[in-house]
mmCIF file of C-alpha atoms in Angstrom:
data_model
loop_
_atom_site.group_PDB
_atom_site.id
_atom_site.type_symbol
_atom_site.label_atom_id
_atom_site.label_comp_id
_atom_site.label_asym_id
_atom_site.label_seq_id
_atom_site.Cartn_x
_atom_site.Cartn_y
_atom_site.Cartn_z
ATOM 1 C CA SER A 172 211.121 -80.091 206.060
ATOM 2 C CA MET A 173 212.529 -83.577 205.563
ATOM 3 C CA LYS A 174 212.110 -83.154 201.796
ATOM 4 C CA GLY A 175 213.921 -79.809 201.817
ATOM 5 C CA ALA A 176 216.755 -81.209 203.927
ATOM 6 C CA LEU A 177 217.198 -84.153 201.561
ATOM 7 C CA GLU A 178 217.173 -81.851 198.536
ATOM 8 C CA LYS A 179 219.866 -79.569 199.937
ATOM 9 C CA SER A 180 221.871 -82.227 201.847
ATOM 10 C CA VAL A 181 221.220 -80.636 205.242
ATOM 11 C CA ASN A 182 222.633 -83.629 207.068
ATOM 12 C CA VAL A 183 221.820 -82.536 210.613
ATOM 13 C CA VAL A 184 218.188 -83.360 209.782
ATOM 14 C CA SER A 185 219.246 -86.826 208.555
ATOM 15 C CA VAL A 186 220.985 -87.483 211.879
ATOM 16 C CA GLU A 187 217.903 -86.334 213.800
ATOM 17 C CA ILE A 188 215.648 -88.658 211.790
ATOM 18 C CA LEU A 189 218.098 -91.531 212.267
ATOM 19 C CA LEU A 190 218.036 -91.058 216.041
ATOM 20 C CA LYS A 191 214.230 -90.824 216.118
ATOM 21 C CA ALA A 192 213.850 -93.963 213.992
ATOM 22 C CA GLY A 193 216.505 -95.842 215.962
ATOM 23 C CA ILE A 194 219.841 -97.003 214.619
ATOM 24 C CA ASP A 195 218.901 -100.685 214.909
ATOM 25 C CA ASN A 196 215.738 -100.125 212.856
ATOM 26 C CA VAL A 197 217.721 -98.293 210.175
ATOM 27 C CA LEU A 198 220.336 -101.069 210.016
ATOM 28 C CA HIS A 199 217.583 -103.682 209.735
ATOM 29 C CA THR A 200 215.945 -101.808 206.849
ATOM 30 C CA ALA A 201 219.285 -101.295 205.080
ATOM 31 C CA LYS A 202 220.018 -105.024 205.316
ATOM 32 C CA ASN A 203 216.559 -105.875 203.970
ATOM 33 C CA MET A 204 217.187 -103.540 201.032
ATOM 34 C CA GLY A 205 220.392 -105.384 200.085
ATOM 35 C CA ILE A 206 223.185 -103.680 202.042
ATOM 36 C CA GLU A 207 225.426 -106.530 203.155
ATOM 37 C CA SER A 208 228.502 -104.521 204.156
ATOM 38 C CA ASN A 209 229.131 -103.816 207.820
ATOM 39 C CA ILE A 210 227.469 -100.603 208.997
ATOM 40 C CA PRO A 211 228.722 -99.262 212.345
ATOM 41 C CA LYS A 212 226.100 -98.466 215.011
ATOM 42 C CA VAL A 213 226.917 -94.760 215.187
ATOM 43 C CA PRO A 214 224.876 -91.626 214.378
ATOM 44 C CA SER A 215 227.373 -90.604 211.692
ATOM 45 C CA ILE A 216 226.059 -93.359 209.405
ATOM 46 C CA ALA A 217 223.494 -90.716 208.401
ATOM 47 C CA LEU A 218 226.446 -88.796 206.944
ATOM 48 C CA GLY A 219 227.681 -91.746 204.904
ATOM 49 C CA VAL A 220 230.590 -93.047 206.997
ATOM 50 C CA ALA A 221 229.856 -96.706 206.197
ATOM 51 C CA ASP A 222 232.002 -98.321 203.505
ATOM 52 C CA ILE A 223 229.370 -99.608 201.072
ATOM 53 C CA SER A 224 229.917 -100.756 197.490
ATOM 54 C CA LEU A 225 228.362 -99.084 194.476
ATOM 55 C CA LEU A 226 226.569 -102.347 193.614
ATOM 56 C CA GLU A 227 224.921 -102.434 197.049
ATOM 57 C CA MET A 228 223.851 -98.794 196.804
ATOM 58 C CA VAL A 229 222.351 -99.226 193.344
ATOM 59 C CA ASN A 230 220.605 -102.409 194.475
ATOM 60 C CA ALA A 231 219.108 -100.598 197.481
ATOM 61 C CA TYR A 232 217.818 -97.771 195.268
ATOM 62 C CA CYS A 233 216.193 -100.395 193.022
ATOM 63 C CA THR A 234 213.838 -101.013 195.939
ATOM 64 C CA PHE A 235 212.434 -97.479 195.626
ATOM 65 C CA ASP A 236 211.981 -97.806 191.864
ATOM 66 C CA ASN A 237 210.441 -101.261 192.286
ATOM 67 C CA GLY A 238 207.583 -100.275 194.606
ATOM 68 C CA GLY A 239 209.357 -101.429 197.770
ATOM 69 C CA LYS A 240 210.384 -104.829 196.429
ATOM 70 C CA LYS A 241 214.017 -105.940 196.739
ATOM 71 C CA ILE A 242 215.496 -107.715 193.772
ATOM 72 C CA ASN A 243 218.665 -109.778 193.655
ATOM 73 C CA PRO A 244 221.311 -108.400 191.306
ATOM 74 C CA VAL A 245 222.639 -110.726 188.623
ATOM 75 C CA PHE A 246 225.508 -110.154 186.233
ATOM 76 C CA ILE A 247 224.179 -112.416 183.477
ATOM 77 C CA SER A 248 220.418 -112.588 183.108
ATOM 78 C CA ARG A 249 220.220 -114.613 179.883
ATOM 79 C CA ILE A 250 222.378 -116.242 177.208
ATOM 80 C CA GLU A 251 221.108 -117.051 173.737
ATOM 81 C CA ASP A 252 222.803 -119.051 171.018
ATOM 82 C CA LYS A 253 223.302 -117.741 167.463
ATOM 83 C CA ASP A 254 219.747 -118.787 166.548
ATOM 84 C CA GLY A 255 218.157 -116.933 169.464
ATOM 85 C CA LYS A 256 217.503 -120.074 171.528
ATOM 86 C CA VAL A 257 217.831 -119.401 175.246
ATOM 87 C CA ILE A 258 220.529 -121.664 176.677
ATOM 88 C CA TYR A 259 220.675 -120.013 180.106
ATOM 89 C CA GLU A 260 218.331 -117.776 182.056
ATOM 90 C CA SER A 261 218.800 -116.722 185.652
ATOM 91 C CA ASP A 262 215.857 -117.357 187.936
ATOM 92 C CA LYS A 263 217.112 -114.736 190.427
ATOM 93 C CA THR A 264 215.762 -111.877 188.321
ATOM 94 C CA LYS A 265 212.228 -113.142 188.954
ATOM 95 C CA LYS A 266 212.583 -113.374 192.740
ATOM 96 C CA THR A 267 211.439 -110.294 194.611
ATOM 97 C CA LYS A 268 210.598 -109.596 198.236
ATOM 98 C CA GLN A 269 208.560 -106.719 199.648
ATOM 99 C CA VAL A 270 210.931 -105.089 202.159
ATOM 100 C CA ILE A 271 209.371 -101.633 202.496
ATOM 101 C CA SER A 272 205.790 -100.601 201.811
ATOM 102 C CA LYS A 273 204.704 -99.253 198.439
ATOM 103 C CA GLN A 274 203.768 -96.038 200.213
ATOM 104 C CA THR A 275 207.259 -95.632 201.703
ATOM 105 C CA ALA A 276 208.841 -96.324 198.303
ATOM 106 C CA TYR A 277 206.553 -93.695 196.771
ATOM 107 C CA TYR A 278 207.392 -91.081 199.418
ATOM 108 C CA MET A 279 211.116 -91.722 199.043
ATOM 109 C CA THR A 280 210.876 -91.465 195.266
ATOM 110 C CA GLU A 281 208.978 -88.169 195.516
ATOM 111 C CA MET A 282 211.605 -86.732 197.877
ATOM 112 C CA LEU A 283 214.432 -87.937 195.644
ATOM 113 C CA LYS A 284 212.726 -86.282 192.665
ATOM 114 C CA GLY A 285 213.083 -83.037 194.609
ATOM 115 C CA VAL A 286 216.855 -83.525 194.754
ATOM 116 C CA VAL A 287 216.906 -83.547 190.942
ATOM 117 C CA ASN A 288 214.329 -80.815 190.372
ATOM 118 C CA GLU A 289 215.298 -78.348 193.103
ATOM 119 C CA GLY A 290 218.289 -79.635 195.038
ATOM 120 C CA THR A 291 221.909 -80.710 194.787
ATOM 121 C CA ALA A 292 221.330 -82.640 191.539
ATOM 122 C CA ILE A 293 219.606 -79.802 189.651
ATOM 123 C CA ARG A 294 222.528 -79.794 187.175
ATOM 124 C CA LEU A 295 220.850 -82.789 185.545
ATOM 125 C CA ARG A 296 218.156 -80.367 184.424
ATOM 126 C CA ASP A 297 220.109 -77.102 184.023
ATOM 127 C CA THR A 298 223.471 -78.245 182.673
ATOM 128 C CA TYR A 299 222.786 -81.635 181.107
ATOM 129 C CA LYS A 300 219.222 -80.859 179.944
ATOM 130 C CA LEU A 301 217.822 -84.244 180.939
ATOM 131 C CA LYS A 302 214.041 -84.344 180.884
ATOM 132 C CA GLY A 303 211.397 -86.701 182.175
ATOM 133 C CA GLU A 304 210.932 -88.469 185.489
ATOM 134 C CA MET A 305 214.173 -88.754 187.471
ATOM 135 C CA ALA A 306 215.065 -89.154 191.114
ATOM 136 C CA GLY A 307 218.380 -89.496 192.892
ATOM 137 C CA LYS A 308 220.820 -88.386 195.540
ATOM 138 C CA THR A 309 224.280 -86.874 195.567
ATOM 139 C CA GLY A 310 226.792 -87.880 198.226
ATOM 140 C CA THR A 311 230.069 -86.382 199.381
ATOM 141 C CA THR A 312 232.442 -87.469 202.141
ATOM 142 C CA GLN A 313 233.777 -84.917 204.609
ATOM 143 C CA SER A 314 237.271 -84.861 203.118
ATOM 144 C CA GLN A 315 236.050 -84.932 199.489
ATOM 145 C CA ALA A 316 237.600 -88.377 199.080
ATOM 146 C CA ASP A 317 234.407 -89.921 197.695
ATOM 147 C CA GLY A 318 231.675 -88.537 195.482
ATOM 148 C CA TRP A 319 228.468 -90.363 194.655
ATOM 149 C CA PHE A 320 225.375 -90.046 192.573
ATOM 150 C CA ILE A 321 222.732 -92.750 192.554
ATOM 151 C CA GLY A 322 219.714 -92.026 190.414
ATOM 152 C CA PHE A 323 216.835 -93.628 188.610
ATOM 153 C CA THR A 324 214.236 -93.181 185.938
ATOM 154 C CA PRO A 325 211.206 -95.486 185.683
ATOM 155 C CA GLY A 326 212.725 -98.917 185.134
ATOM 156 C CA LEU A 327 216.425 -97.993 185.178
ATOM 157 C CA VAL A 328 218.677 -97.424 188.198
ATOM 158 C CA ALA A 329 222.340 -96.439 187.838
ATOM 159 C CA GLY A 330 225.091 -95.084 190.050
ATOM 160 C CA ALA A 331 228.457 -93.398 189.810
ATOM 161 C CA TRP A 332 231.231 -93.301 192.396
ATOM 162 C CA VAL A 333 234.441 -91.302 192.122
ATOM 163 C CA GLY A 334 237.214 -91.893 194.613
ATOM 164 C CA ALA A 335 240.324 -93.865 195.420
ATOM 165 C CA GLU A 336 241.060 -96.914 197.520
ATOM 166 C CA ASN A 337 243.146 -94.682 199.779
ATOM 167 C CA PRO A 338 241.057 -91.861 201.346
ATOM 168 C CA ALA A 339 244.226 -89.760 201.634
ATOM 169 C CA ILE A 340 243.758 -89.139 197.906
ATOM 170 C CA HIS A 341 241.046 -86.494 197.695
ATOM 171 C CA PHE A 342 240.018 -83.137 196.298
ATOM 172 C CA ASN A 343 241.217 -80.076 198.204
ATOM 173 C CA SER A 344 237.905 -78.233 197.994
ATOM 174 C CA ILE A 345 234.200 -78.939 197.939
ATOM 175 C CA GLN A 346 233.880 -77.104 194.614
ATOM 176 C CA TYR A 347 235.195 -80.083 192.656
ATOM 177 C CA GLY A 348 235.091 -82.688 195.413
ATOM 178 C CA GLN A 349 231.325 -82.897 195.818
ATOM 179 C CA GLY A 350 229.239 -85.702 194.354
ATOM 180 C CA ALA A 351 227.334 -83.217 192.190
ATOM 181 C CA ALA A 352 230.591 -82.139 190.527
ATOM 182 C CA MET A 353 232.486 -85.405 190.147
ATOM 183 C CA ALA A 354 229.974 -88.284 190.082
ATOM 184 C CA LEU A 355 226.791 -86.696 188.748
ATOM 185 C CA PRO A 356 228.311 -85.796 185.332
ATOM 186 C CA ILE A 357 229.240 -89.457 184.750
ATOM 187 C CA TRP A 358 225.677 -90.486 185.507
ATOM 188 C CA ALA A 359 224.312 -87.734 183.246
ATOM 189 C CA TYR A 360 226.439 -88.766 180.260
ATOM 190 C CA PHE A 361 225.569 -92.423 180.822
ATOM 191 C CA MET A 362 221.865 -91.598 180.856
ATOM 192 C CA LYS A 363 222.243 -89.495 177.718
ATOM 193 C CA SER A 364 223.801 -92.527 176.034
ATOM 194 C CA CYS A 365 220.738 -94.555 177.063
ATOM 195 C CA LYS A 366 218.392 -92.008 175.506
ATOM 196 C CA SER A 367 217.173 -94.404 172.845
ATOM 197 C CA ASP A 368 216.157 -96.964 175.499
ATOM 198 C CA VAL A 369 214.799 -94.687 178.234
ATOM 199 C CA ALA A 370 212.089 -92.075 177.816
ATOM 200 C CA PHE A 371 213.487 -88.709 178.894
#
């Protein structure tokens, strides 16, 4: 199933879905969800060959957690003076745009929950003992040069990337070079540190 393939990172299914949906349609959706980097029009984009920033990836995942609405990332949302008076507040945080349907966002979230509960990110449950609603996806490049984990709980999206500017610098094996081994632990410890603010 599509859910099972996503959970276990069976990427041949991702390529098949990409081809059925149409590369142009996928690129259009990615752009609407906040991916501004250049994505080549090749089937291997389903395997993660595009060079996309962590900020863009986290922003795109916000769309799933936000019921299909894209939000614009801001680095400073508000500044208060010493008396608590607001002297600056960004208006970008209030601007949203529906870019995928609520139903699609729900289906994606449910499938990404499977990655955490039964798939490549199950270490969040088994090893790091995180509880509560979580969804996310691991990512690993072919040469183990990049490892990713983007995940979210209700109301909080975060991501971790491990790699180097030069792809010649990489792990020699998938054991340590996979996203579940090098990026997921960073995300897990970050979320543990947020325990007082997020219901696990």
